Amino acid sequence: MLDALIAACRNPDGTYNGIELLARLSGTDRAEVAWMARRIGELIRAGTPKDEAKSIVRREAAARPWHVERPTANRPGP
């Protein structure tokens, strides 16, 4: 079963869609997984210690920021 799940998340070039795989394994929304990965990466690159970064992301996640609409080239923001 796990092999089938992993295979379903394989990209044509042989790599894996880690966001999709983690979302399926955890039952978490893909947008939430992608937001968490981006945000933790930002904090780590800024020099935030890993444990502190995880704590910040947990607090920020309460506001569900991955649901915020972002402006695009076709649809400007407010």
Tab-separated table of N, CA and C in Angstrom:
chain	number	residue	atom	x	y	z
A	1	MET	N	0.815	-1.193	0.000
A	1	MET	CA	0.000	0.000	0.000
A	1	MET	C	0.862	1.262	0.000
A	2	LEU	N	1.868	1.289	0.847
A	2	LEU	CA	2.759	2.443	0.891
A	2	LEU	C	3.510	2.589	-0.426
A	3	ASP	N	3.919	1.478	-1.008
A	3	ASP	CA	4.619	1.535	-2.300
A	3	ASP	C	3.734	2.161	-3.370
A	4	ALA	N	2.444	1.831	-3.363
A	4	ALA	CA	1.520	2.399	-4.341
A	4	ALA	C	1.346	3.900	-4.113
A	5	LEU	N	1.291	4.301	-2.868
A	5	LEU	CA	1.162	5.717	-2.544
A	5	LEU	C	2.392	6.489	-3.010
A	6	ILE	N	3.553	5.956	-2.732
A	6	ILE	CA	4.787	6.604	-3.150
A	6	ILE	C	4.861	6.671	-4.671
A	7	ALA	N	4.493	5.586	-5.338
A	7	ALA	CA	4.509	5.562	-6.803
A	7	ALA	C	3.548	6.595	-7.381
A	8	ALA	N	2.406	6.795	-6.724
A	8	ALA	CA	1.420	7.772	-7.202
A	8	ALA	C	1.949	9.199	-7.114
A	9	CYS	N	2.951	9.431	-6.279
A	9	CYS	CA	3.518	10.769	-6.095
A	9	CYS	C	4.829	10.955	-6.866
A	10	ARG	N	5.139	10.007	-7.735
A	10	ARG	CA	6.364	10.087	-8.536
A	10	ARG	C	6.136	11.009	-9.728
A	11	ASN	N	7.078	11.897	-9.962
A	11	ASN	CA	7.049	12.795	-11.117
A	11	ASN	C	7.601	12.070	-12.334
A	12	PRO	N	7.289	12.545	-13.546
A	12	PRO	CA	7.788	11.902	-14.763
A	12	PRO	C	9.315	11.795	-14.828
A	13	ASP	N	10.021	12.715	-14.164
A	13	ASP	CA	11.487	12.683	-14.216
A	13	ASP	C	12.095	11.759	-13.156
A	14	GLY	N	11.251	11.036	-12.406
A	14	GLY	CA	11.747	10.093	-11.410
A	14	GLY	C	11.852	10.653	-10.012
A	15	THR	N	11.692	11.961	-9.855
A	15	THR	CA	11.688	12.556	-8.521
A	15	THR	C	10.296	12.380	-7.921
A	16	TYR	N	10.115	12.847	-6.713
A	16	TYR	CA	8.829	12.698	-6.042
A	16	TYR	C	8.254	14.056	-5.679
A	17	ASN	N	6.945	14.140	-5.680
A	17	ASN	CA	6.252	15.331	-5.232
A	17	ASN	C	6.105	15.196	-3.720
A	18	GLY	N	7.053	15.765	-2.999
A	18	GLY	CA	7.094	15.626	-1.549
A	18	GLY	C	5.902	16.248	-0.846
A	19	ILE	N	5.408	17.367	-1.375
A	19	ILE	CA	4.245	18.020	-0.777
A	19	ILE	C	3.034	17.092	-0.881
A	20	GLU	N	2.829	16.542	-2.070
A	20	GLU	CA	1.691	15.630	-2.283
A	20	GLU	C	1.828	14.387	-1.402
A	21	LEU	N	3.024	13.828	-1.343
A	21	LEU	CA	3.246	12.618	-0.557
A	21	LEU	C	2.979	12.874	0.925
A	22	LEU	N	3.535	13.954	1.460
A	22	LEU	CA	3.328	14.265	2.868
A	22	LEU	C	1.856	14.561	3.159
A	23	ALA	N	1.188	15.257	2.243
A	23	ALA	CA	-0.234	15.553	2.436
A	23	ALA	C	-1.049	14.262	2.494
A	24	ARG	N	-0.758	13.332	1.579
A	24	ARG	CA	-1.498	12.068	1.572
A	24	ARG	C	-1.190	11.234	2.809
A	25	LEU	N	0.068	11.196	3.217
A	25	LEU	CA	0.442	10.403	4.387
A	25	LEU	C	-0.159	10.952	5.676
A	26	SER	N	-0.217	12.277	5.774
A	26	SER	CA	-0.675	12.905	7.017
A	26	SER	C	-2.162	13.228	7.027
A	27	GLY	N	-2.786	13.231	5.849
A	27	GLY	CA	-4.181	13.630	5.777
A	27	GLY	C	-4.361	15.136	5.873
A	28	THR	N	-3.279	15.856	5.682
A	28	THR	CA	-3.285	17.313	5.759
A	28	THR	C	-3.463	17.887	4.358
A	29	ASP	N	-4.118	19.020	4.265
A	29	ASP	CA	-4.336	19.700	3.001
A	29	ASP	C	-2.992	20.042	2.340
A	30	ARG	N	-2.899	19.870	1.015
A	30	ARG	CA	-1.644	20.184	0.297
A	30	ARG	C	-1.221	21.628	0.503
A	31	ALA	N	-2.183	22.545	0.494
A	31	ALA	CA	-1.851	23.961	0.677
A	31	ALA	C	-1.209	24.203	2.040
A	32	GLU	N	-1.699	23.505	3.053
A	32	GLU	CA	-1.133	23.657	4.396
A	32	GLU	C	0.288	23.096	4.458
A	33	VAL	N	0.497	21.927	3.860
A	33	VAL	CA	1.835	21.322	3.853
A	33	VAL	C	2.813	22.239	3.116
A	34	ALA	N	2.391	22.774	1.970
A	34	ALA	CA	3.262	23.664	1.193
A	34	ALA	C	3.575	24.932	1.977
A	35	TRP	N	2.567	25.495	2.635
A	35	TRP	CA	2.791	26.703	3.437
A	35	TRP	C	3.796	26.422	4.558
A	36	MET	N	3.595	25.302	5.276
A	36	MET	CA	4.503	24.968	6.387
A	36	MET	C	5.934	24.802	5.892
A	37	ALA	N	6.116	24.121	4.771
A	37	ALA	CA	7.461	23.906	4.233
A	37	ALA	C	8.117	25.233	3.859
A	38	ARG	N	7.350	26.101	3.177
A	38	ARG	CA	7.900	27.415	2.799
A	38	ARG	C	8.246	28.243	4.028
A	39	ARG	N	7.330	28.275	4.992
A	39	ARG	CA	7.525	29.134	6.166
A	39	ARG	C	8.689	28.650	7.024
A	40	ILE	N	8.785	27.359	7.243
A	40	ILE	CA	9.914	26.836	8.021
A	40	ILE	C	11.222	27.138	7.295
A	41	GLY	N	11.226	26.980	5.976
A	41	GLY	CA	12.418	27.300	5.191
A	41	GLY	C	12.829	28.758	5.337
A	42	GLU	N	11.850	29.662	5.278
A	42	GLU	CA	12.131	31.093	5.448
A	42	GLU	C	12.773	31.356	6.809
A	43	LEU	N	12.185	30.777	7.840
A	43	LEU	CA	12.683	31.008	9.197
A	43	LEU	C	14.085	30.432	9.386
A	44	ILE	N	14.332	29.243	8.878
A	44	ILE	CA	15.652	28.617	9.010
A	44	ILE	C	16.698	29.446	8.261
A	45	ARG	N	16.358	29.888	7.037
A	45	ARG	CA	17.308	30.719	6.269
A	45	ARG	C	17.603	32.042	6.968
A	46	ALA	N	16.639	32.524	7.750
A	46	ALA	CA	16.830	33.774	8.496
A	46	ALA	C	17.638	33.554	9.774
A	47	GLY	N	18.006	32.290	10.038
A	47	GLY	CA	18.832	32.002	11.206
A	47	GLY	C	18.058	31.586	12.446
A	48	THR	N	16.773	31.379	12.316
A	48	THR	CA	15.957	30.954	13.453
A	48	THR	C	16.281	29.502	13.791
A	49	PRO	N	16.557	29.205	15.051
A	49	PRO	CA	16.798	27.806	15.427
A	49	PRO	C	15.594	26.928	15.080
A	50	LYS	N	15.861	25.686	14.729
A	50	LYS	CA	14.838	24.760	14.242
A	50	LYS	C	13.656	24.630	15.209
A	51	ASP	N	13.914	24.428	16.490
A	51	ASP	CA	12.821	24.270	17.457
A	51	ASP	C	11.974	25.534	17.554
A	52	GLU	N	12.632	26.684	17.496
A	52	GLU	CA	11.900	27.948	17.544
A	52	GLU	C	11.067	28.122	16.270
A	53	ALA	N	11.632	27.748	15.121
A	53	ALA	CA	10.910	27.846	13.850
A	53	ALA	C	9.655	26.985	13.885
A	54	LYS	N	9.774	25.775	14.413
A	54	LYS	CA	8.603	24.890	14.507
A	54	LYS	C	7.540	25.507	15.409
A	55	SER	N	7.954	26.112	16.507
A	55	SER	CA	7.021	26.745	17.438
A	55	SER	C	6.312	27.932	16.777
A	56	ILE	N	7.066	28.731	16.038
A	56	ILE	CA	6.491	29.888	15.332
A	56	ILE	C	5.453	29.414	14.320
A	57	VAL	N	5.801	28.390	13.557
A	57	VAL	CA	4.890	27.879	12.532
A	57	VAL	C	3.614	27.335	13.172
A	58	ARG	N	3.730	26.650	14.288
A	58	ARG	CA	2.539	26.155	14.980
A	58	ARG	C	1.617	27.311	15.380
A	59	ARG	N	2.207	28.372	15.931
A	59	ARG	CA	1.404	29.529	16.340
A	59	ARG	C	0.752	30.200	15.128
A	60	GLU	N	1.545	30.422	14.085
A	60	GLU	CA	1.032	31.091	12.889
A	60	GLU	C	-0.041	30.250	12.185
A	61	ALA	N	0.083	28.939	12.265
A	61	ALA	CA	-0.858	28.049	11.576
A	61	ALA	C	-2.281	28.193	12.110
A	62	ALA	N	-2.426	28.659	13.331
A	62	ALA	CA	-3.755	28.823	13.909
A	62	ALA	C	-4.608	29.781	13.075
A	63	ALA	N	-3.971	30.714	12.388
A	63	ALA	CA	-4.691	31.685	11.554
A	63	ALA	C	-4.947	31.155	10.138
A	64	ARG	N	-4.485	29.934	9.850
A	64	ARG	CA	-4.653	29.279	8.555
A	64	ARG	C	-4.217	30.176	7.392
A	65	PRO	N	-2.987	30.691	7.419
A	65	PRO	CA	-2.538	31.645	6.396
A	65	PRO	C	-2.454	31.067	4.988
A	66	TRP	N	-2.479	29.767	4.821
A	66	TRP	CA	-2.413	29.182	3.479
A	66	TRP	C	-3.716	29.404	2.713
A	67	HIS	N	-4.763	29.871	3.380
A	67	HIS	CA	-6.033	30.146	2.713
A	67	HIS	C	-6.146	31.592	2.234
A	68	VAL	N	-5.142	32.405	2.487
A	68	VAL	CA	-5.167	33.802	2.070
A	68	VAL	C	-4.945	33.864	0.562
A	69	GLU	N	-5.810	34.575	-0.131
A	69	GLU	CA	-5.646	34.753	-1.577
A	69	GLU	C	-4.445	35.655	-1.826
A	70	ARG	N	-3.610	35.242	-2.754
A	70	ARG	CA	-2.451	36.045	-3.118
A	70	ARG	C	-2.704	36.684	-4.479
A	71	PRO	N	-2.280	37.940	-4.664
A	71	PRO	CA	-2.445	38.579	-5.966
A	71	PRO	C	-1.685	37.808	-7.041
A	72	THR	N	-2.209	37.808	-8.239
A	72	THR	CA	-1.511	37.198	-9.369
A	72	THR	C	-1.430	38.238	-10.474
A	73	ALA	N	-0.728	37.912	-11.534
A	73	ALA	CA	-0.609	38.833	-12.660
A	73	ALA	C	-1.989	39.113	-13.265
A	74	ASN	N	-2.877	38.143	-13.224
A	74	ASN	CA	-4.209	38.301	-13.821
A	74	ASN	C	-5.224	38.861	-12.852
A	75	ARG	N	-4.918	38.790	-11.563
A	75	ARG	CA	-5.877	39.235	-10.563
A	75	ARG	C	-5.133	40.011	-9.480
A	76	PRO	N	-5.056	41.325	-9.614
A	76	PRO	CA	-4.322	42.094	-8.596
A	76	PRO	C	-4.992	42.027	-7.236
A	77	GLY	N	-4.213	42.272	-6.217
A	77	GLY	CA	-4.718	42.263	-4.850
A	77	GLY	C	-5.567	43.489	-4.569
A	78	PRO	N	-6.081	43.600	-3.352
A	78	PRO	CA	-6.955	44.722	-2.983
A	78	PRO	C	-6.249	46.060	-3.054
